[in-house]
Amino acid sequence: MFDSFGRKIEYLRISITDRCNLRCRYCMPNGIDLISMKDILTFEEIVEVAKTASSLGITRLKITGGEPLVRIGCTDLIAQLKALDGIEEVTLTTNGILLSKYLDPLIRSGIDAVNISLDTLDKEKYKTITGFDHLEDVMQSIDDCLLNGIRLKINTVLQQDLNDDEWPDLVMLAKDKPLDIRFIEIMPIGQGAYFKPVSNDDILERLKIQFPGIVEDERKHGNGPAKYVSIPGFTGSVGFISAIHGKFCSSCNRLRLTAVGELKPCLCFGDTIDLRKILRNTDGSERHQLLTDTFQNAIMSKPESHCFENRSLITENKRMISIGG
Ligand code: SAM
Ligand code: SF4
């Protein structure tokens, strides 16, 4: 289905939990008031929302959180979503800590690709950024995924004066490993508002100096707004998601579903549309119709663009862990 600005909406990010085994400083540094499990959508409810989404032309789903792999049964849910009519792709975004542990059921679920968030290759910085000592687990997960032929992207958020000097080492991950490394500019959502973003344009300029043979990579790598470059001799590509310095709203193709069942038309604004109320208070054909109508309304209420450049207009005040990225 197309929204009121002519954009085709075909991608739904589904947060399945507000819980996490890390405390990333730009995401949820001071812990979080956990939502009671009874307020979190059940897997049956998530599947029902996904069926509605699919009936309106959404073909791709991303499972996120919190940390999705801390929710028991995450891989069973992925298998159920993969089996739905009209769903062409289900992918996962994770901090990678539990990936090796759940790799076999994840492969059996039919997962199409995995994104791992990793901001540093330095053990001490990893602890500073995430609050925990799990870098080795993440690196093991990367190798295990690649050994098993899983399509992999590494997502990195750079912060000034902390890990902004690490991009050359992170880029080198794509030299011999068949993965894409992507730099995501910090968005001023939740705690992210207190960190200074590193401009992706600057990283790209420096990359061009270091690798003069670099070329744009126009192949399709996923469902998002990332722009890619290829470096001669590299197995993987380097991507840039530049929400701040390269606004890409005109090609926005997504909605977000929070763990408590709110549909979120845009990352920048706090407006949400409650599906849980419908899921829990209606049934049969009334529920089906209400879900469909409400989903359509959410698509039609997508704003033309975000307003990250004018912070006084941002109305989202949830932390990213509650939104799912
Ligand atoms: N726990 C999973 C993970 O870390 O990939 C999934 C949820 S996490 C909220 C999804 C993504 O959001 C991560 O890649 C994280 O780096 C990113 N993120 C969190 N806060 C952000 C912010 N303020 N700006 C940009 N990206 C952010
Ligand atoms: Fe957890 Fe992901 Fe947020 Fe880090 S970015 S605290 S791993 S949800």
mmCIF file of C-alpha atoms and ligand atoms in Angstrom:
data_model
loop_
_atom_site.group_PDB
_atom_site.id
_atom_site.type_symbol
_atom_site.label_atom_id
_atom_site.label_comp_id
_atom_site.label_asym_id
_atom_site.label_seq_id
_atom_site.Cartn_x
_atom_site.Cartn_y
_atom_site.Cartn_z
ATOM 1 C CA MET A 1 0.000 0.000 0.000
ATOM 2 C CA PHE A 2 1.151 3.578 -0.720
ATOM 3 C CA ASP A 3 1.094 6.310 1.927
ATOM 4 C CA SER A 4 -0.199 9.838 1.364
ATOM 5 C CA PHE A 5 3.179 10.923 -0.080
ATOM 6 C CA GLY A 6 3.263 8.110 -2.642
ATOM 7 C CA ARG A 7 5.753 5.950 -0.779
ATOM 8 C CA LYS A 8 5.259 2.203 -0.975
ATOM 9 C CA ILE A 9 5.151 0.765 2.557
ATOM 10 C CA GLU A 10 6.492 -2.769 2.453
ATOM 11 C CA TYR A 11 8.595 -3.214 5.563
ATOM 12 C CA LEU A 12 7.622 -3.656 9.233
ATOM 13 C CA ARG A 13 10.081 -3.627 12.122
ATOM 14 C CA ILE A 14 8.689 -5.667 14.990
ATOM 15 C CA SER A 15 10.074 -5.218 18.492
ATOM 16 C CA ILE A 16 9.362 -8.351 20.502
ATOM 17 C CA THR A 17 10.783 -7.298 23.871
ATOM 18 C CA ASP A 18 11.933 -4.302 25.893
ATOM 19 C CA ARG A 19 14.518 -6.435 27.702
ATOM 20 C CA CYS A 20 18.219 -6.533 26.913
ATOM 21 C CA ASN A 21 21.418 -8.166 28.121
ATOM 22 C CA LEU A 22 23.421 -4.969 27.378
ATOM 23 C CA ARG A 23 23.118 -1.333 28.475
ATOM 24 C CA CYS A 24 24.436 0.604 25.469
ATOM 25 C CA ARG A 25 25.076 4.174 26.498
ATOM 26 C CA TYR A 26 23.185 5.816 23.624
ATOM 27 C CA CYS A 27 20.271 3.426 23.936
ATOM 28 C CA MET A 28 19.518 2.679 27.594
ATOM 29 C CA PRO A 29 22.389 3.564 29.924
ATOM 30 C CA ASN A 30 20.479 3.749 33.184
ATOM 31 C CA GLY A 31 18.411 0.622 32.921
ATOM 32 C CA ILE A 32 14.769 0.679 32.055
ATOM 33 C CA ASP A 33 11.479 0.278 33.857
ATOM 34 C CA LEU A 34 10.560 -3.127 32.569
ATOM 35 C CA ILE A 35 7.114 -3.490 31.138
ATOM 36 C CA SER A 36 5.098 -6.316 32.630
ATOM 37 C CA MET A 37 5.026 -9.390 30.349
ATOM 38 C CA LYS A 38 1.234 -9.237 30.253
ATOM 39 C CA ASP A 39 1.496 -5.910 28.446
ATOM 40 C CA ILE A 40 3.875 -7.279 25.813
ATOM 41 C CA LEU A 41 2.238 -8.732 22.707
ATOM 42 C CA THR A 42 2.111 -12.519 22.698
ATOM 43 C CA PHE A 43 3.550 -14.362 19.707
ATOM 44 C CA GLU A 44 -0.013 -15.165 18.565
ATOM 45 C CA GLU A 45 -0.820 -11.445 18.615
ATOM 46 C CA ILE A 46 2.366 -10.570 16.723
ATOM 47 C CA VAL A 47 1.538 -13.170 14.069
ATOM 48 C CA GLU A 48 -1.937 -11.713 13.707
ATOM 49 C CA VAL A 49 -0.520 -8.218 13.208
ATOM 50 C CA ALA A 50 1.935 -9.607 10.657
ATOM 51 C CA LYS A 51 -0.930 -11.237 8.741
ATOM 52 C CA THR A 52 -2.733 -7.889 8.619
ATOM 53 C CA ALA A 53 0.474 -6.199 7.494
ATOM 54 C CA SER A 54 0.929 -8.768 4.759
ATOM 55 C CA SER A 55 -2.654 -8.281 3.537
ATOM 56 C CA LEU A 56 -1.757 -4.592 3.020
ATOM 57 C CA GLY A 57 1.359 -5.314 0.978
ATOM 58 C CA ILE A 58 4.057 -5.573 3.605
ATOM 59 C CA THR A 59 6.456 -8.307 2.487
ATOM 60 C CA ARG A 60 9.470 -7.884 4.747
ATOM 61 C CA LEU A 61 9.730 -8.119 8.527
ATOM 62 C CA LYS A 62 12.597 -7.275 10.857
ATOM 63 C CA ILE A 63 12.626 -8.757 14.361
ATOM 64 C CA THR A 64 14.182 -6.417 16.892
ATOM 65 C CA GLY A 65 13.934 -5.372 20.554
ATOM 66 C CA GLY A 66 15.414 -4.785 23.189
ATOM 67 C CA GLU A 67 17.471 -7.823 22.470
ATOM 68 C CA PRO A 68 15.162 -10.183 20.564
ATOM 69 C CA LEU A 69 17.150 -13.323 21.410
ATOM 70 C CA VAL A 70 16.534 -12.868 25.149
ATOM 71 C CA ARG A 71 12.840 -13.596 24.560
ATOM 72 C CA ILE A 72 12.314 -17.343 24.836
ATOM 73 C CA GLY A 73 10.887 -18.725 21.618
ATOM 74 C CA CYS A 74 12.210 -15.943 19.358
ATOM 75 C CA THR A 75 13.296 -18.449 16.711
ATOM 76 C CA ASP A 76 9.884 -20.206 16.821
ATOM 77 C CA LEU A 77 8.232 -16.861 16.154
ATOM 78 C CA ILE A 78 10.546 -16.264 13.195
ATOM 79 C CA ALA A 79 9.584 -19.675 11.777
ATOM 80 C CA GLN A 80 5.880 -18.811 12.110
ATOM 81 C CA LEU A 81 6.353 -15.438 10.418
ATOM 82 C CA LYS A 82 8.359 -17.013 7.599
ATOM 83 C CA ALA A 83 5.467 -19.375 6.931
ATOM 84 C CA LEU A 84 2.923 -16.569 6.393
ATOM 85 C CA ASP A 85 1.495 -15.984 2.940
ATOM 86 C CA GLY A 86 2.970 -12.882 1.358
ATOM 87 C CA ILE A 87 5.947 -12.596 3.708
ATOM 88 C CA GLU A 88 9.057 -12.803 1.540
ATOM 89 C CA GLU A 89 11.740 -12.040 4.057
ATOM 90 C CA VAL A 90 12.254 -12.123 7.826
ATOM 91 C CA THR A 91 15.480 -10.746 9.257
ATOM 92 C CA LEU A 92 16.841 -10.196 12.753
ATOM 93 C CA THR A 93 18.781 -7.405 14.406
ATOM 94 C CA THR A 94 20.736 -8.437 17.488
ATOM 95 C CA ASN A 95 23.686 -7.498 19.643
ATOM 96 C CA GLY A 96 25.087 -10.931 18.743
ATOM 97 C CA ILE A 97 25.737 -12.224 22.242
ATOM 98 C CA LEU A 98 23.311 -15.149 22.097
ATOM 99 C CA LEU A 99 23.569 -15.781 18.378
ATOM 100 C CA SER A 100 25.936 -18.734 18.513
ATOM 101 C CA LYS A 101 23.736 -20.354 21.154
ATOM 102 C CA TYR A 102 20.604 -20.026 19.000
ATOM 103 C CA LEU A 103 22.225 -20.483 15.608
ATOM 104 C CA ASP A 104 20.812 -23.938 14.841
ATOM 105 C CA PRO A 105 17.149 -23.076 15.585
ATOM 106 C CA LEU A 106 17.658 -19.754 13.839
ATOM 107 C CA ILE A 107 18.846 -21.497 10.687
ATOM 108 C CA ARG A 108 15.934 -23.955 10.928
ATOM 109 C CA SER A 109 13.527 -21.007 11.287
ATOM 110 C CA GLY A 110 14.501 -19.925 7.769
ATOM 111 C CA ILE A 111 15.927 -16.518 8.767
ATOM 112 C CA ASP A 112 16.960 -14.571 5.670
ATOM 113 C CA ALA A 113 19.649 -12.329 7.138
ATOM 114 C CA VAL A 114 21.055 -11.049 10.413
ATOM 115 C CA ASN A 115 22.294 -7.615 11.476
ATOM 116 C CA ILE A 116 24.706 -7.492 14.393
ATOM 117 C CA SER A 117 25.253 -4.233 16.263
ATOM 118 C CA LEU A 118 28.926 -3.776 17.063
ATOM 119 C CA ASP A 119 30.539 -0.411 17.769
ATOM 120 C CA THR A 120 34.090 -1.371 18.621
ATOM 121 C CA LEU A 121 36.710 -4.088 18.275
ATOM 122 C CA ASP A 122 38.390 -3.033 21.512
ATOM 123 C CA LYS A 123 37.507 -5.049 24.612
ATOM 124 C CA GLU A 124 37.712 -2.106 27.023
ATOM 125 C CA LYS A 125 35.711 0.223 24.793
ATOM 126 C CA TYR A 126 33.137 -2.496 24.318
ATOM 127 C CA LYS A 127 32.704 -2.545 28.095
ATOM 128 C CA THR A 128 32.491 1.249 28.217
ATOM 129 C CA ILE A 129 29.881 1.411 25.488
ATOM 130 C CA THR A 130 27.724 -1.567 26.412
ATOM 131 C CA GLY A 131 28.403 -2.020 30.130
ATOM 132 C CA PHE A 132 29.435 -5.674 29.678
ATOM 133 C CA ASP A 133 32.385 -7.828 28.661
ATOM 134 C CA HIS A 134 30.928 -9.756 25.730
ATOM 135 C CA LEU A 135 33.070 -8.760 22.751
ATOM 136 C CA GLU A 136 34.459 -12.278 22.319
ATOM 137 C CA ASP A 137 30.966 -13.779 22.199
ATOM 138 C CA VAL A 138 29.982 -11.324 19.473
ATOM 139 C CA MET A 139 33.107 -12.043 17.402
ATOM 140 C CA GLN A 140 32.442 -15.775 17.747
ATOM 141 C CA SER A 141 28.852 -15.227 16.569
ATOM 142 C CA ILE A 142 30.082 -13.352 13.504
ATOM 143 C CA ASP A 143 32.347 -16.255 12.539
ATOM 144 C CA ASP A 144 29.649 -18.842 13.271
ATOM 145 C CA CYS A 145 27.089 -16.995 11.149
ATOM 146 C CA LEU A 146 29.491 -16.711 8.220
ATOM 147 C CA LEU A 147 30.509 -20.366 8.500
ATOM 148 C CA ASN A 148 26.848 -21.245 8.181
ATOM 149 C CA GLY A 149 26.296 -18.990 5.190
ATOM 150 C CA ILE A 150 24.054 -16.470 6.930
ATOM 151 C CA ARG A 151 23.842 -13.076 5.169
ATOM 152 C CA LEU A 152 25.393 -10.676 7.660
ATOM 153 C CA LYS A 153 25.605 -6.936 8.211
ATOM 154 C CA ILE A 154 27.455 -5.245 11.046
ATOM 155 C CA ASN A 155 25.851 -2.006 12.245
ATOM 156 C CA THR A 156 28.128 0.498 13.933
ATOM 157 C CA VAL A 157 27.226 3.714 15.707
ATOM 158 C CA LEU A 158 30.225 6.041 16.040
ATOM 159 C CA GLN A 159 30.473 8.507 18.902
ATOM 160 C CA GLN A 160 32.802 11.494 18.952
ATOM 161 C CA ASP A 161 35.825 11.053 21.242
ATOM 162 C CA LEU A 162 34.984 7.445 22.016
ATOM 163 C CA ASN A 163 35.080 5.134 18.999
ATOM 164 C CA ASP A 164 35.195 7.584 16.072
ATOM 165 C CA ASP A 165 38.828 6.585 15.448
ATOM 166 C CA GLU A 166 37.864 2.954 14.981
ATOM 167 C CA TRP A 167 36.203 3.145 11.603
ATOM 168 C CA PRO A 168 39.321 2.023 9.686
ATOM 169 C CA ASP A 169 39.549 -1.184 11.747
ATOM 170 C CA LEU A 170 35.824 -1.821 11.487
ATOM 171 C CA VAL A 171 35.950 -1.320 7.702
ATOM 172 C CA MET A 172 38.678 -3.985 7.522
ATOM 173 C CA LEU A 173 36.154 -6.561 8.759
ATOM 174 C CA ALA A 174 34.708 -6.478 5.237
ATOM 175 C CA LYS A 175 38.058 -7.153 3.623
ATOM 176 C CA ASP A 176 38.187 -10.901 3.993
ATOM 177 C CA LYS A 177 34.820 -11.653 5.551
ATOM 178 C CA PRO A 178 31.710 -11.787 3.341
ATOM 179 C CA LEU A 179 29.786 -9.195 5.346
ATOM 180 C CA ASP A 180 28.741 -5.570 4.998
ATOM 181 C CA ILE A 181 29.832 -3.039 7.595
ATOM 182 C CA ARG A 182 27.486 -0.062 7.970
ATOM 183 C CA PHE A 183 27.888 3.186 9.843
ATOM 184 C CA ILE A 184 24.693 4.550 11.405
ATOM 185 C CA GLU A 185 24.628 8.175 12.494
ATOM 186 C CA ILE A 186 23.375 8.551 16.070
ATOM 187 C CA MET A 187 19.841 9.878 16.073
ATOM 188 C CA PRO A 188 18.696 12.352 18.721
ATOM 189 C CA ILE A 189 16.173 9.911 20.140
ATOM 190 C CA GLY A 190 16.230 9.126 23.832
ATOM 191 C CA GLN A 191 19.759 9.141 25.168
ATOM 192 C CA GLY A 192 21.115 9.526 21.627
ATOM 193 C CA ALA A 193 20.243 13.232 21.900
ATOM 194 C CA TYR A 194 23.153 13.714 24.312
ATOM 195 C CA PHE A 195 25.839 12.331 22.004
ATOM 196 C CA LYS A 196 27.479 14.168 19.141
ATOM 197 C CA PRO A 197 26.932 12.349 15.842
ATOM 198 C CA VAL A 198 29.874 11.579 13.615
ATOM 199 C CA SER A 199 29.069 12.639 10.063
ATOM 200 C CA ASN A 200 29.020 9.764 7.600
ATOM 201 C CA ASP A 201 30.114 12.210 4.883
ATOM 202 C CA ASP A 202 33.354 12.730 6.811
ATOM 203 C CA ILE A 203 33.949 8.996 7.113
ATOM 204 C CA LEU A 204 33.311 8.519 3.401
ATOM 205 C CA GLU A 205 35.720 11.334 2.477
ATOM 206 C CA ARG A 206 38.437 9.775 4.612
ATOM 207 C CA LEU A 207 37.692 6.345 3.200
ATOM 208 C CA LYS A 208 38.144 7.713 -0.330
ATOM 209 C CA ILE A 209 41.579 9.045 0.616
ATOM 210 C CA GLN A 210 42.590 5.731 2.139
ATOM 211 C CA PHE A 211 41.162 3.648 -0.743
ATOM 212 C CA PRO A 212 41.279 5.754 -3.945
ATOM 213 C CA GLY A 213 39.735 2.937 -6.015
ATOM 214 C CA ILE A 214 36.485 3.017 -4.048
ATOM 215 C CA VAL A 215 33.291 2.967 -6.138
ATOM 216 C CA GLU A 216 29.579 3.278 -5.447
ATOM 217 C CA ASP A 217 27.934 -0.080 -4.981
ATOM 218 C CA GLU A 218 24.464 0.094 -6.475
ATOM 219 C CA ARG A 219 23.460 -3.516 -5.823
ATOM 220 C CA LYS A 220 20.497 -3.995 -3.513
ATOM 221 C CA HIS A 221 21.747 -4.979 -0.065
ATOM 222 C CA GLY A 222 18.572 -4.843 2.006
ATOM 223 C CA ASN A 223 15.359 -2.937 2.672
ATOM 224 C CA GLY A 224 16.754 0.216 4.146
ATOM 225 C CA PRO A 225 18.167 3.583 3.233
ATOM 226 C CA ALA A 226 21.845 2.615 3.394
ATOM 227 C CA LYS A 227 24.143 3.761 0.579
ATOM 228 C CA TYR A 228 27.014 1.416 -0.177
ATOM 229 C CA VAL A 229 30.513 1.612 -1.568
ATOM 230 C CA SER A 230 32.872 -1.169 -2.682
ATOM 231 C CA ILE A 231 36.579 -1.168 -2.069
ATOM 232 C CA PRO A 232 38.762 -3.054 -4.577
ATOM 233 C CA GLY A 233 39.929 -6.339 -3.082
ATOM 234 C CA PHE A 234 37.262 -6.351 -0.371
ATOM 235 C CA THR A 235 34.809 -9.230 -0.055
ATOM 236 C CA GLY A 236 32.060 -7.177 1.613
ATOM 237 C CA SER A 237 30.810 -3.620 1.157
ATOM 238 C CA VAL A 238 30.717 -0.538 3.354
ATOM 239 C CA GLY A 239 27.354 1.119 3.968
ATOM 240 C CA PHE A 240 26.210 4.435 5.376
ATOM 241 C CA ILE A 241 22.884 5.149 7.062
ATOM 242 C CA SER A 242 22.883 8.899 7.349
ATOM 243 C CA ALA A 243 19.645 9.923 9.023
ATOM 244 C CA ILE A 244 21.132 13.238 10.133
ATOM 245 C CA HIS A 245 23.419 14.333 7.286
ATOM 246 C CA GLY A 246 21.611 12.613 4.428
ATOM 247 C CA LYS A 247 17.883 12.730 5.020
ATOM 248 C CA PHE A 248 16.251 9.794 3.212
ATOM 249 C CA CYS A 249 12.591 10.276 4.198
ATOM 250 C CA SER A 250 11.403 10.480 0.585
ATOM 251 C CA SER A 251 12.133 6.759 0.256
ATOM 252 C CA CYS A 252 10.872 5.698 3.681
ATOM 253 C CA ASN A 253 9.171 2.326 3.295
ATOM 254 C CA ARG A 254 8.468 1.272 6.867
ATOM 255 C CA LEU A 255 6.336 1.158 9.969
ATOM 256 C CA ARG A 256 7.398 0.060 13.426
ATOM 257 C CA LEU A 257 5.537 -2.103 15.923
ATOM 258 C CA THR A 258 6.638 -1.725 19.560
ATOM 259 C CA ALA A 259 6.653 -4.622 22.004
ATOM 260 C CA VAL A 260 3.428 -3.343 23.602
ATOM 261 C CA GLY A 261 1.604 -3.283 20.285
ATOM 262 C CA GLU A 262 1.840 0.347 19.205
ATOM 263 C CA LEU A 263 2.255 1.066 15.521
ATOM 264 C CA LYS A 264 4.697 3.887 15.020
ATOM 265 C CA PRO A 265 4.550 5.805 11.728
ATOM 266 C CA CYS A 266 7.857 7.731 12.175
ATOM 267 C CA LEU A 267 10.902 7.438 14.439
ATOM 268 C CA CYS A 268 10.939 11.154 15.160
ATOM 269 C CA PHE A 269 7.429 11.613 16.522
ATOM 270 C CA GLY A 270 5.833 10.136 19.627
ATOM 271 C CA ASP A 271 2.482 9.461 17.927
ATOM 272 C CA THR A 272 1.485 5.813 18.008
ATOM 273 C CA ILE A 273 -1.574 3.800 17.160
ATOM 274 C CA ASP A 274 -2.648 1.156 19.650
ATOM 275 C CA LEU A 275 -3.234 -2.286 18.159
ATOM 276 C CA ARG A 276 -3.159 -4.138 21.477
ATOM 277 C CA LYS A 277 -6.506 -2.682 22.480
ATOM 278 C CA ILE A 278 -8.034 -4.123 19.314
ATOM 279 C CA LEU A 279 -6.252 -7.462 19.711
ATOM 280 C CA ARG A 280 -7.470 -7.861 23.291
ATOM 281 C CA ASN A 281 -10.964 -6.361 23.176
ATOM 282 C CA THR A 282 -12.476 -7.552 19.926
ATOM 283 C CA ASP A 283 -12.735 -10.824 18.074
ATOM 284 C CA GLY A 284 -13.707 -12.499 14.826
ATOM 285 C CA SER A 285 -14.439 -10.435 11.757
ATOM 286 C CA GLU A 286 -14.779 -7.233 13.788
ATOM 287 C CA ARG A 287 -11.193 -7.615 14.987
ATOM 288 C CA HIS A 288 -9.929 -8.404 11.493
ATOM 289 C CA GLN A 289 -11.657 -5.322 10.041
ATOM 290 C CA LEU A 290 -10.520 -3.011 12.844
ATOM 291 C CA LEU A 291 -6.926 -4.198 12.596
ATOM 292 C CA THR A 292 -6.932 -3.657 8.842
ATOM 293 C CA ASP A 293 -8.512 -0.187 9.068
ATOM 294 C CA THR A 294 -6.201 0.895 11.865
ATOM 295 C CA PHE A 295 -3.119 -0.383 10.055
ATOM 296 C CA GLN A 296 -4.187 1.515 6.939
ATOM 297 C CA ASN A 297 -4.672 4.681 9.015
ATOM 298 C CA ALA A 298 -1.176 4.283 10.440
ATOM 299 C CA ILE A 299 0.268 4.086 6.920
ATOM 300 C CA MET A 300 -1.710 7.132 5.817
ATOM 301 C CA SER A 301 -0.582 9.103 8.878
ATOM 302 C CA LYS A 302 3.115 8.788 8.094
ATOM 303 C CA PRO A 303 4.579 12.309 8.059
ATOM 304 C CA GLU A 304 6.494 13.536 5.026
ATOM 305 C CA SER A 305 9.790 13.608 6.915
ATOM 306 C CA HIS A 306 11.529 13.557 10.257
ATOM 307 C CA CYS A 307 12.728 16.745 11.946
ATOM 308 C CA PHE A 308 15.974 15.621 13.564
ATOM 309 C CA GLU A 309 17.552 18.863 12.348
ATOM 310 C CA ASN A 310 15.129 20.870 14.510
ATOM 311 C CA ARG A 311 15.151 19.222 17.899
ATOM 312 C CA SER A 312 12.396 21.379 19.352
ATOM 313 C CA LEU A 313 9.971 19.641 16.972
ATOM 314 C CA ILE A 314 10.926 16.071 17.964
ATOM 315 C CA THR A 315 8.111 14.604 20.051
ATOM 316 C CA GLU A 316 9.459 11.084 20.581
ATOM 317 C CA ASN A 317 10.777 10.736 24.107
ATOM 318 C CA LYS A 318 11.008 6.968 24.428
ATOM 319 C CA ARG A 319 14.417 5.327 24.547
ATOM 320 C CA MET A 320 15.561 3.437 21.470
ATOM 321 C CA ILE A 321 15.352 0.162 23.368
ATOM 322 C CA SER A 322 11.575 0.628 23.567
ATOM 323 C CA ILE A 323 11.313 1.445 19.873
ATOM 324 C CA GLY A 324 13.596 -1.172 18.373
ATOM 325 C CA GLY A 325 15.867 1.075 16.300
HETATM 326 N N1 SAM B 1 19.458 -5.205 20.618
HETATM 327 C C1 SAM B 1 19.449 -5.220 19.216
HETATM 328 C C2 SAM B 1 20.687 -4.566 18.652
HETATM 329 O O1 SAM B 1 21.448 -3.949 19.392
HETATM 330 O O2 SAM B 1 20.879 -4.679 17.441
HETATM 331 C C3 SAM B 1 18.204 -4.625 18.574
HETATM 332 C C4 SAM B 1 17.667 -3.355 19.138
HETATM 333 S S1 SAM B 1 18.718 -1.938 19.021
HETATM 334 C C5 SAM B 1 17.689 -0.669 19.703
HETATM 335 C C6 SAM B 1 18.677 -1.637 17.266
HETATM 336 C C7 SAM B 1 19.724 -0.699 16.747
HETATM 337 O O3 SAM B 1 19.463 0.610 17.194
HETATM 338 C C8 SAM B 1 21.169 -1.010 17.148
HETATM 339 O O4 SAM B 1 21.927 -1.152 15.972
HETATM 340 C C9 SAM B 1 21.604 0.222 17.895
HETATM 341 O O5 SAM B 1 22.972 0.506 17.685
HETATM 342 C C10 SAM B 1 20.707 1.274 17.294
HETATM 343 N N2 SAM B 1 20.528 2.470 18.122
HETATM 344 C C11 SAM B 1 20.164 2.545 19.418
HETATM 345 N N3 SAM B 1 20.060 3.837 19.814
HETATM 346 C C12 SAM B 1 20.368 4.590 18.714
HETATM 347 C C13 SAM B 1 20.420 5.999 18.441
HETATM 348 N N4 SAM B 1 20.140 6.907 19.363
HETATM 349 N N5 SAM B 1 20.751 6.397 17.189
HETATM 350 C C14 SAM B 1 21.023 5.480 16.214
HETATM 351 N N6 SAM B 1 20.979 4.151 16.409
HETATM 352 C C15 SAM B 1 20.664 3.717 17.643
HETATM 353 FE FE1 SF4 B 2 20.383 -3.498 23.970
HETATM 354 FE FE2 SF4 B 2 20.505 -3.131 21.324
HETATM 355 FE FE3 SF4 B 2 19.961 -1.093 22.960
HETATM 356 FE FE4 SF4 B 2 22.357 -2.094 23.003
HETATM 357 S S1 SF4 B 2 21.411 -1.093 21.242
HETATM 358 S S2 SF4 B 2 21.110 -1.612 24.821
HETATM 359 S S3 SF4 B 2 21.998 -4.203 22.599
HETATM 360 S S4 SF4 B 2 18.717 -2.851 22.622
#
